[in-house]
Coordinates of C-alpha atoms in Angstrom, one line a residue:
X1 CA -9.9 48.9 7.2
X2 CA -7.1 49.6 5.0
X3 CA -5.3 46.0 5.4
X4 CA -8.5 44.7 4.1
X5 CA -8.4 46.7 1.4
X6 CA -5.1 45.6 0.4
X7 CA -5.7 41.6 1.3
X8 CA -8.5 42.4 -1.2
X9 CA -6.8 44.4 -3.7
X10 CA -3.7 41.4 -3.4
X11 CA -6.5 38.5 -3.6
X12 CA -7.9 39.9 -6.5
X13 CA -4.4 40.6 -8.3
X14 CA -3.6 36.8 -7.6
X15 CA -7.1 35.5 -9.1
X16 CA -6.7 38.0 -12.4
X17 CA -3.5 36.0 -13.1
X18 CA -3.8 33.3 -16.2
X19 CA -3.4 29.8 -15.0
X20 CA -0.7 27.8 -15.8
X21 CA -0.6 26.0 -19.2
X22 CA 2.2 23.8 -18.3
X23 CA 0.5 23.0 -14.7
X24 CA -2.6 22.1 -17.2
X25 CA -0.8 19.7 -19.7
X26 CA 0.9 17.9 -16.6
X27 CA -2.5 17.1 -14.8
X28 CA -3.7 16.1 -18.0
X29 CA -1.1 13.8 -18.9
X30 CA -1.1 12.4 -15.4
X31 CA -4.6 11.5 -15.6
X32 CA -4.2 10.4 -19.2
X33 CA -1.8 7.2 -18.0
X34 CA -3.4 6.7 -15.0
X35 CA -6.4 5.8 -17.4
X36 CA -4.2 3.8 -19.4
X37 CA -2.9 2.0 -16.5
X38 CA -6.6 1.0 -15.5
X39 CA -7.6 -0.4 -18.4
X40 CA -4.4 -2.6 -19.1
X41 CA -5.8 -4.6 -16.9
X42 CA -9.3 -4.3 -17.1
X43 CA -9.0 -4.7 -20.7
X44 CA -7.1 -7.8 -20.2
X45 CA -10.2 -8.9 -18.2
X46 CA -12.7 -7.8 -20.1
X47 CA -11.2 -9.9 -23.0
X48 CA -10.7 -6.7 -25.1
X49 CA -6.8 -7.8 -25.7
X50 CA -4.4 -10.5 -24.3
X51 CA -2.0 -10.2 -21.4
X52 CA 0.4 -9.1 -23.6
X53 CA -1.1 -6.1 -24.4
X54 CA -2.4 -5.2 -21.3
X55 CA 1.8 -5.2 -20.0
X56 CA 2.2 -3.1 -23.3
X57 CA -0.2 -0.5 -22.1
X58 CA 1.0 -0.6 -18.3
X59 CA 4.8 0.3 -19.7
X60 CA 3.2 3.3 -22.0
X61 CA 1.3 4.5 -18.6
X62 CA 4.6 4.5 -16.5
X63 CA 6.9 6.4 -19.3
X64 CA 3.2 8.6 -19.2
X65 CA 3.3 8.9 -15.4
X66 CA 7.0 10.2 -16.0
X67 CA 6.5 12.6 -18.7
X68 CA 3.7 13.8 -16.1
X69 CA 5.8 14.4 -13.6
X70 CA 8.1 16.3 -15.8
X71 CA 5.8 18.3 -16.7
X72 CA 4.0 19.1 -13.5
X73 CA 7.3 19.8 -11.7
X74 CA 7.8 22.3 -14.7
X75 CA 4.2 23.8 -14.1
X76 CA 5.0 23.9 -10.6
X77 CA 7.7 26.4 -10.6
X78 CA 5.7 28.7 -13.3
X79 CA 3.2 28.7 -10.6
X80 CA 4.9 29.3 -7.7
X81 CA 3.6 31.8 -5.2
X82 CA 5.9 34.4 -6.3
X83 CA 5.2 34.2 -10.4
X84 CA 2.5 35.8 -12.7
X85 CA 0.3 32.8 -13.0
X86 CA -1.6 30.2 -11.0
X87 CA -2.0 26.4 -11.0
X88 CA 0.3 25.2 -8.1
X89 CA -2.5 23.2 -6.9
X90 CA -3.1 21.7 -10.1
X91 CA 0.4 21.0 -11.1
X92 CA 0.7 19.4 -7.5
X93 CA -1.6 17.3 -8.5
X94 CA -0.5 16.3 -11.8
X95 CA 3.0 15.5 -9.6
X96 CA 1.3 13.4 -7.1
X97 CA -0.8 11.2 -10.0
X98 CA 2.1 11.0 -12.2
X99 CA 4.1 10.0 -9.5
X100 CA 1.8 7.0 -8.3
X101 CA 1.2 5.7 -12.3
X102 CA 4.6 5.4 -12.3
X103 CA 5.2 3.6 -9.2
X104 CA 2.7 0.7 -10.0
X105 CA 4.3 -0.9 -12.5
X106 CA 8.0 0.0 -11.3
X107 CA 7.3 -1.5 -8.1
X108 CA 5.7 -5.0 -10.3
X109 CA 8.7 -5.4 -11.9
X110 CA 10.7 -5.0 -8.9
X111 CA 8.8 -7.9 -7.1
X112 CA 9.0 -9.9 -10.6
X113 CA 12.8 -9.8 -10.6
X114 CA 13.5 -10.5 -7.0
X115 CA 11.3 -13.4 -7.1
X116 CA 11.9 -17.0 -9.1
X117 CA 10.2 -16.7 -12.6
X118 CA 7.3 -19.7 -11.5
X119 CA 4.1 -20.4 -11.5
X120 CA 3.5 -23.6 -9.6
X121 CA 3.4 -23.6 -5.5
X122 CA 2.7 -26.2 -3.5
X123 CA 2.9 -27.2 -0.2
X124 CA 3.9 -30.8 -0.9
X125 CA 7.1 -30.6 -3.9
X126 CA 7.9 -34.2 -3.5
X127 CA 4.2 -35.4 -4.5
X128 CA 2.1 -32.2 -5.1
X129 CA -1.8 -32.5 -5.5
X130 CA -3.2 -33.3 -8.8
X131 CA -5.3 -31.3 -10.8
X132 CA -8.7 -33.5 -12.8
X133 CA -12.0 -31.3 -13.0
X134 CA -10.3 -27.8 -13.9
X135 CA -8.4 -29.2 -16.7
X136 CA -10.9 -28.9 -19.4
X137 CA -11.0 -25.2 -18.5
X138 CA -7.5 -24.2 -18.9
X139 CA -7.6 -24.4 -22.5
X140 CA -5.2 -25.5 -25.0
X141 CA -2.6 -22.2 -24.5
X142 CA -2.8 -22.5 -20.6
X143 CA 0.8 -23.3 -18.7
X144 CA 0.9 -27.3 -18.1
X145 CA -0.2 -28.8 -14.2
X146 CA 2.8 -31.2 -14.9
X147 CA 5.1 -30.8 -11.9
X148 CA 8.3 -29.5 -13.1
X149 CA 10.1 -31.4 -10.3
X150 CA 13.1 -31.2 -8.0
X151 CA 14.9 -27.7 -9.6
X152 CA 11.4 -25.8 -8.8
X153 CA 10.9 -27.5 -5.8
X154 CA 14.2 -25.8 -4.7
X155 CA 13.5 -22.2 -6.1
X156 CA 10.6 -22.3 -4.1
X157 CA 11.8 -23.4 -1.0
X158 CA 14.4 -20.7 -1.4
X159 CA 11.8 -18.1 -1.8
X160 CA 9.0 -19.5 -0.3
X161 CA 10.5 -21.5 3.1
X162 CA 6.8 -21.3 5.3
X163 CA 4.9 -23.0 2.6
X164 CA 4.2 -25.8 4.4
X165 CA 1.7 -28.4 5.4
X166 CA -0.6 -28.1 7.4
X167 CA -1.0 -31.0 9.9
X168 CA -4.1 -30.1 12.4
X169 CA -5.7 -32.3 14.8
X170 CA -8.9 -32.6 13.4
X171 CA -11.1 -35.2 11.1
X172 CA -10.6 -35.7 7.5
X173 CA -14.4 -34.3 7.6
X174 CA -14.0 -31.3 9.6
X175 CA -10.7 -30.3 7.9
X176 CA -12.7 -30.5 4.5
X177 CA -15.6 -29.0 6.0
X178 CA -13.2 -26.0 7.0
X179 CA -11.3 -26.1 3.6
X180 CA -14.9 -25.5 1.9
X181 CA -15.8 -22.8 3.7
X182 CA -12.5 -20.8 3.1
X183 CA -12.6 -21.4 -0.2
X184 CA -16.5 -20.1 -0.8
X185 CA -15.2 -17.2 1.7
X186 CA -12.6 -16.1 -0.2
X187 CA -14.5 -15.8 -3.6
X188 CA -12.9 -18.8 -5.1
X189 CA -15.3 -20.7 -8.1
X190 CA -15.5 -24.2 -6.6
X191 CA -14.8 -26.4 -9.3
X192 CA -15.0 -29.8 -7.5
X193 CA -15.6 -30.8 -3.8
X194 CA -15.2 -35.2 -3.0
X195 CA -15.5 -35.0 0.7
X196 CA -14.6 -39.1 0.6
X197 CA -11.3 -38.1 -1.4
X198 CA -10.6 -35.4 0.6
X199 CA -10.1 -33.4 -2.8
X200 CA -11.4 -29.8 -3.6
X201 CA -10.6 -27.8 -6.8
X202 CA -11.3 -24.1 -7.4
X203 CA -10.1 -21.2 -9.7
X204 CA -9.4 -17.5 -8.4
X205 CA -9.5 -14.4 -10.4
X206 CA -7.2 -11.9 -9.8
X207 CA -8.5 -8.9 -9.3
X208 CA -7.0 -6.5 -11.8
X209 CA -5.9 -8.2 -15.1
X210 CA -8.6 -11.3 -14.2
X211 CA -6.0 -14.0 -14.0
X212 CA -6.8 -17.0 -13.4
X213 CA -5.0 -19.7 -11.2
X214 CA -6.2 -22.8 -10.1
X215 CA -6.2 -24.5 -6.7
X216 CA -6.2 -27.7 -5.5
X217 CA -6.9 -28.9 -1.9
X218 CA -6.1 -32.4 -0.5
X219 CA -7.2 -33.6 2.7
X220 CA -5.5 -37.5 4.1
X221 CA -5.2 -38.8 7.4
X222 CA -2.0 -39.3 8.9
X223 CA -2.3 -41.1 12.5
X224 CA -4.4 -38.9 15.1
X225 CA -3.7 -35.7 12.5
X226 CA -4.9 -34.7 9.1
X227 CA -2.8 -33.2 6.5
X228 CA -3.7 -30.9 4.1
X229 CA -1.6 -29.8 1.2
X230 CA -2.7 -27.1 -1.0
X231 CA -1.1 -26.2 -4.7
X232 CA -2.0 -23.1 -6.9
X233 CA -1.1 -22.9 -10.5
X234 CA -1.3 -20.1 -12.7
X235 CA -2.8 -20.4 -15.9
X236 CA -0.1 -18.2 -18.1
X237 CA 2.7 -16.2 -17.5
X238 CA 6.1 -17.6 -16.3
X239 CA 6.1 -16.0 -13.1
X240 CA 3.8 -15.4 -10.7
X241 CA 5.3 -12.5 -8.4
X242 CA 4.4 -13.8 -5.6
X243 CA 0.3 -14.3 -6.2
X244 CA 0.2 -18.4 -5.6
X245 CA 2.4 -18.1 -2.6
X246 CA 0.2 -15.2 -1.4
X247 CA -3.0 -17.3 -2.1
X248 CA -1.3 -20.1 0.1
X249 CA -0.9 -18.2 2.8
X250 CA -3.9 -16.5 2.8
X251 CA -5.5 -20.3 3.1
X252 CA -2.9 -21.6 5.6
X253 CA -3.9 -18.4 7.8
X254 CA -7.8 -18.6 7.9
X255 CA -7.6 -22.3 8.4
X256 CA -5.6 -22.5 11.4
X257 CA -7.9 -19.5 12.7
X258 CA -10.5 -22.1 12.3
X259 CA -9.2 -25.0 13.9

């Protein structure tokens, strides 16, 4: 009965301790740039400011997701088990947020600097599909669907050796008819579909920021075999970080699941 007592006297004792004020700020601060990091790039998307600043905004959350974790790692020790106040949790949690806003946009511009600075992939360098029906959309700022030729060809064979054509042994028809369908599943806006040109056009939205790059699919018969090249083009930005190369792949996978 008396160990009880004392559990109870000792719980008590620990609840009658002030939080920590530190533990606080960190938390806040942590969810204050994590905020900030969300709407860089829903504000982009939302068309409440350009690209430009939605990167501004992403760098203020990661020096916020630092300060954060300064801060929490600060509130942490003032609330460790053994001093006068509480918040350990909280200033856990601030660490942990903090830690993550940070990492997003540390991690971007690791990817951005270990990959070419382009924007054009294609699985057919030497003669790369064309772009007609999205053009009026890309408006008068938008990067240009001019093939920049042979020294991007190389950068993205460098970084990009699998993107390839496909060659499948299948129809014109049915490789379209697949094509289609992967492009409607993956949430692409169909532009243009000419099933006799073997030619399908589409524009994906990035999730985040809303980006959007543009696809084009071509479809041609080569002996018993089809070919289809694919080429996605991003609308600004000088590099991509990987996103058109990603898309690529992402097509090249679910059609030869099809076949």
């Amino acid at each position: 009965m008396s160990s009880i007592t004392l559990d109870s006297d000792a719980a008590a004792e620990k609840m009658s301790r002030p939080r920590s004020k530190i533990a606080w700020a960190g938390l806040s601060l942590a969810l204050l740039a994590a905020v900030t990091a969300l709407s860089s790039g829903l504000g982009h998307r939302w068309g409440w400011w350009d690209f430009g600043g939605g990167f501004a905004l992403l760098k203020w959350a990661f020096f916020g997701g630092l300060a954060a974790c300064t801060v929490s790692a600060i509130g942490a020790i003032a609330a460790r088990p053994a001093a006068r106040r509480r918040g350990l949790g909280i200033a856990l949690s601030g660490l942990v947020i903090g830690a993550a806003v940070a990492w997003l946009p540390w991690q971007a511009v690791q990817q951005i600097k270990a990959l070419p600075p382009i924007h054009d992939i294609t699985t057919d360098p030497a003669d790369p599909p064309s772009f007609s029906a999205v053009l009026p959309l890309r408006g008068d700022h938008a990067n240009s669907t001019d093939y920049a030729g042979p020294a991007i060809a190389v950068l993205q064979q460098q970084a990009y050796p699998d993107i390839q054509p496909i060659d499948a042994a299948v129809t014109p028809q049915g490789a379209f008819d697949i094509a289609l369908d992967i492009v409607k599943d993956l949430g692409w806006q169909l532009v243009a579909s000419q099933a006799d040109q073997g030619h399908i056009e589409a524009t994906a939205t990035t999730l985040w920021f809303g980006f959007k790059d543009d696809v084009v699919i071509r479809i041609a018969p080569r002996g018993q075999m089809t070919r289809i090249d694919v080429r996605s083009v991003s609308r600004v930005g000088g590099s991509d970080a990987g996103a058109n190369a990603k898309r690529i792949r992402e097509f090249m996978r679910l059609f030869n699941e099809r076949l």
